[in-house]
Amino acid sequence: MAQVTAQQLPSAAHAEHEHSHLSEEEQNNNLKLGVWLYLASEIVIFSIMIVGYVILRINEEEVVAQAHEQLGVGLVTANTFVLLASSYFMVMGLRAMQRGNRAGMLRWIGATALGGIVFLIGQYIEYSELSHLGIVLGFDAASQWSTLGMRFYAPTFFHGAHVFVGVVWALEVLRRGAQGRYDNNPIGIEMFGLYWHFVDVVWIMLFTLIYLV
Amino acid sequence: MAPAENHEAAAVARPALSDYLRWSVDHKIIGVQYGVAAFLFFIVGGAMAMLIRLELWTPALDLMVSGSAYNSLFTMHGTIMIFLFIIPMWAAFGNFVVPLQLGAKDMAFPWLNAFAFWLIPPAAVVVLLGYFVNPAEAGWTAYPPLSTLFSGDGQTLWALGAHLLGISSIMGSINFIVTILNMRPPQMTLWRMPLLCWAVLATSIIAVMATPFLAGALTLLLLDRVAGTTFFDAAGGGDVLLWQNIFWFYSHPAVYIMVLPGMGVLSEVLSVHSRKPVFGYRMVGLSSMGIAFVGFTVWAHHMFTSLQPELRIPFMITTMIIAVPTGIKMFSWLGTIWGGKIRFTSAMLFALGFMSMFVIGGITGVMLAALPFDIHVHDTYFVVSHFHFVLFGGSVFAIYAALYHWFPKITGRMMNERLGKIHFLFTYFGFLFTFFPMHIVGMLGMPRRVAVYVPEFQLWNQVISFSAFVLGFSTFIVIYNVIRSYYRGPIAGANPWRALTLEWATTSPPPPTNFDDDPIPYEDPYGYGTEAAAVYLAVVERAFDGDSSGR
Amino acid sequence: MAEATHHEDGHHSNTVRLLRRDITVEGGVYTVVFGILAILTIIEVLSAELLKGAIHDMPEAAVLLGAAKAVILLVIAIIKAGLVIWFYMHLRDENRILAVVLLLPMLIATLSILYLLAIPPGGYSV
């Protein structure tokens, strides 16, 4: 760091000093810890969403059983596999970049984004099936499903929104990756990976709690 | 001040005022941005409090057009003071002081830091806009069904704005945690950290873990309001208590978000201005962490009247347990000033004011934790008095102490001490006579959140209102003092209080990169009164103030 | 469970030691973990369906079977989530502080979920 005194520094010099004083490793550690803390806060939000459903599951067993009967587990199981696979593609993409294989990374992350898109399409099909059954978000006193709709849609849609954000992020990672920005420091891929795996972990829990139990 | 001194001041490179209006990633600029914005909201919220007190001058409803107008007024007063004043104000001091105290050159994520701040103005616009369209009326706690079935569209905007503020708070807190854990220079070990840093670390952990509860609850509330769901409506298969529970999962820990940094400030100010080491340094640091964790187990004491009976006693016990780490701090402060060479500076006076007021607020807190008593005074002015003693007598007094203490570092100029003492007297007595009588009317049964009351209470209420106006007036003194001192205060020099923590081991105001190299902290941040400390302080003085001896 | 043999290039090795056998596959430990995840998911879905049938056939044991089903499925789900966090999110070779960052909100969230679930439907009658 150059010797500077307060007098020599015009106020405009405040702009571009943020990356100058940290080594790449320090910066990477900061970013990783930051992402983990962000994910920690997400755990709490998802737990609120999940608890809304579990309350229903405990109190209105019959309604949930009927919905399971009508819907089956075929579609959602397929969707689960898609998301699990996309998580695997993700980690393989990071591995490829860490080995210096940019083309491989682009292929794997591209597959990840595709997995996310297929998942969202699956969710869309599922939602439209549900709406045919008359399961809607708002409370409907006349419907046999009563509050099932809101308690089901809130957590799954919130998760779907995270998948959507993840797909957008994946495309951004692809764009930057194609420019070679991760060749020397794949931290950007790793951060996205943490997010994407977290979204996968949430789905593992949602799948079990909402569709199976 | 003499013109010569003004000329000298021009040599101190402080950011131009216009820099504070622009996007900046410098933690010191962002700190001031937070501070000024929060203080503006303090004035707005304070003006609302004045209107509330004006309405309560007589027992009848006379100033307001309706009870609804009164409802929306206290709703906004609480919302602004908590979400837009106290929480951002601690972000202000945290931002300015913590990286300097650690010896870091900036926060871990400067860009995120700026972004978190710039979320606040739009969020504030959303919240305040609600007040002017069709205001929220459900209090800052927004209990359904008031907030779902009986409140206007302003409640929707209120929820949106609170959501944004929560996001801002989470971002800021993540930044603090990463900064404190990862950005310390090698010699700054955790157990050498100043206690403000410990307090901010504890606060940030609470904010990251608790604020998402608010975000989740607000999301469900918004769905209930706009999408026809019934999460909080028993008629639609929902549960009213669900909101109360989730809300207090957040909001009880949030009480500590609002007061823990103040406790950190107290340890700094009391130690520096009485020239004594902090008594029980490690225990104070650990008690911050203790408060953070026990703070998650006490929420239901806000719901003693709606809680299932068998859970009341457990929550009563946890609530009393949390008084223990708080008590550790109180005794540490007393032990710190005991036998010290106390300098009654304005900062010190406000710190002492904090101690006296916070003891009262803490004791009424333990009283309220006692179930039979709580049921008796539930929703009366006793409760209003209790949390104002904690949040005004605690947080705001600490904010003033921090302002007088760090203003020289922030601006390079000293505050006017005489005005500071006048400000203190007005604030102290205005506060005391506003909120102490509320204990009495509360015990006598005057309910809160109602614009009309029985005529017996009028005399008490006039005492309260008059004192509240005195308290409101005191704010003008500090505003005048800040503006005057910013331009004409005496030059502060690097270390006007002769303090040992690292923020004083650089120029006032510090240069954009804070320190030229990783600074080496003195072995004990509060090791006052030793030969070695005197030597260290002399070195700092020579290094930075060589020629300017003026203060 | 899978254990990466720590060769010179660590987790990039294609050889994984699983159940006392060396398995060599492209992607190494990541691929093996994916295989385990897939198998666990199949087991999960099958056991859910089987237990549902069992509950249907034996209504007198419904409570017991229902509880068993919930426990079995949740344990499998937690194992799966743990595998993703441990291997894919690289928790196994990160600073332990990250484990704290993860466990703290889980603890708080679990406690609050359990608390909220204890509220009877329709609230309390005091």
Short mmCIF file of C-alpha atoms in Angstrom, two decimals, chain A residues 95 99, chain C residues 5-15:
data_model
loop_
_atom_site.label_atom_id
_atom_site.label_comp_id
_atom_site.label_asym_id
_atom_site.label_seq_id
_atom_site.Cartn_x
_atom_site.Cartn_y
_atom_site.Cartn_z
CA ARG A 95 -14.60 -29.76 -10.56
CA ARG A 99 -9.01 -28.79 -13.19
CA THR C 5 -9.03 -41.77 -0.99
CA HIS C 6 -6.88 -38.73 -0.51
CA HIS C 7 -4.54 -39.05 -3.42
CA GLU C 8 -2.36 -36.21 -4.50
CA ASP C 9 -5.24 -34.41 -6.16
CA GLY C 10 -7.69 -34.92 -3.29
CA HIS C 11 -11.33 -34.80 -4.26
CA HIS C 12 -10.51 -34.78 -7.93
CA SER C 13 -9.51 -38.41 -7.78
CA ASN C 14 -11.60 -40.78 -9.84
CA THR C 15 -11.08 -43.57 -7.33
#
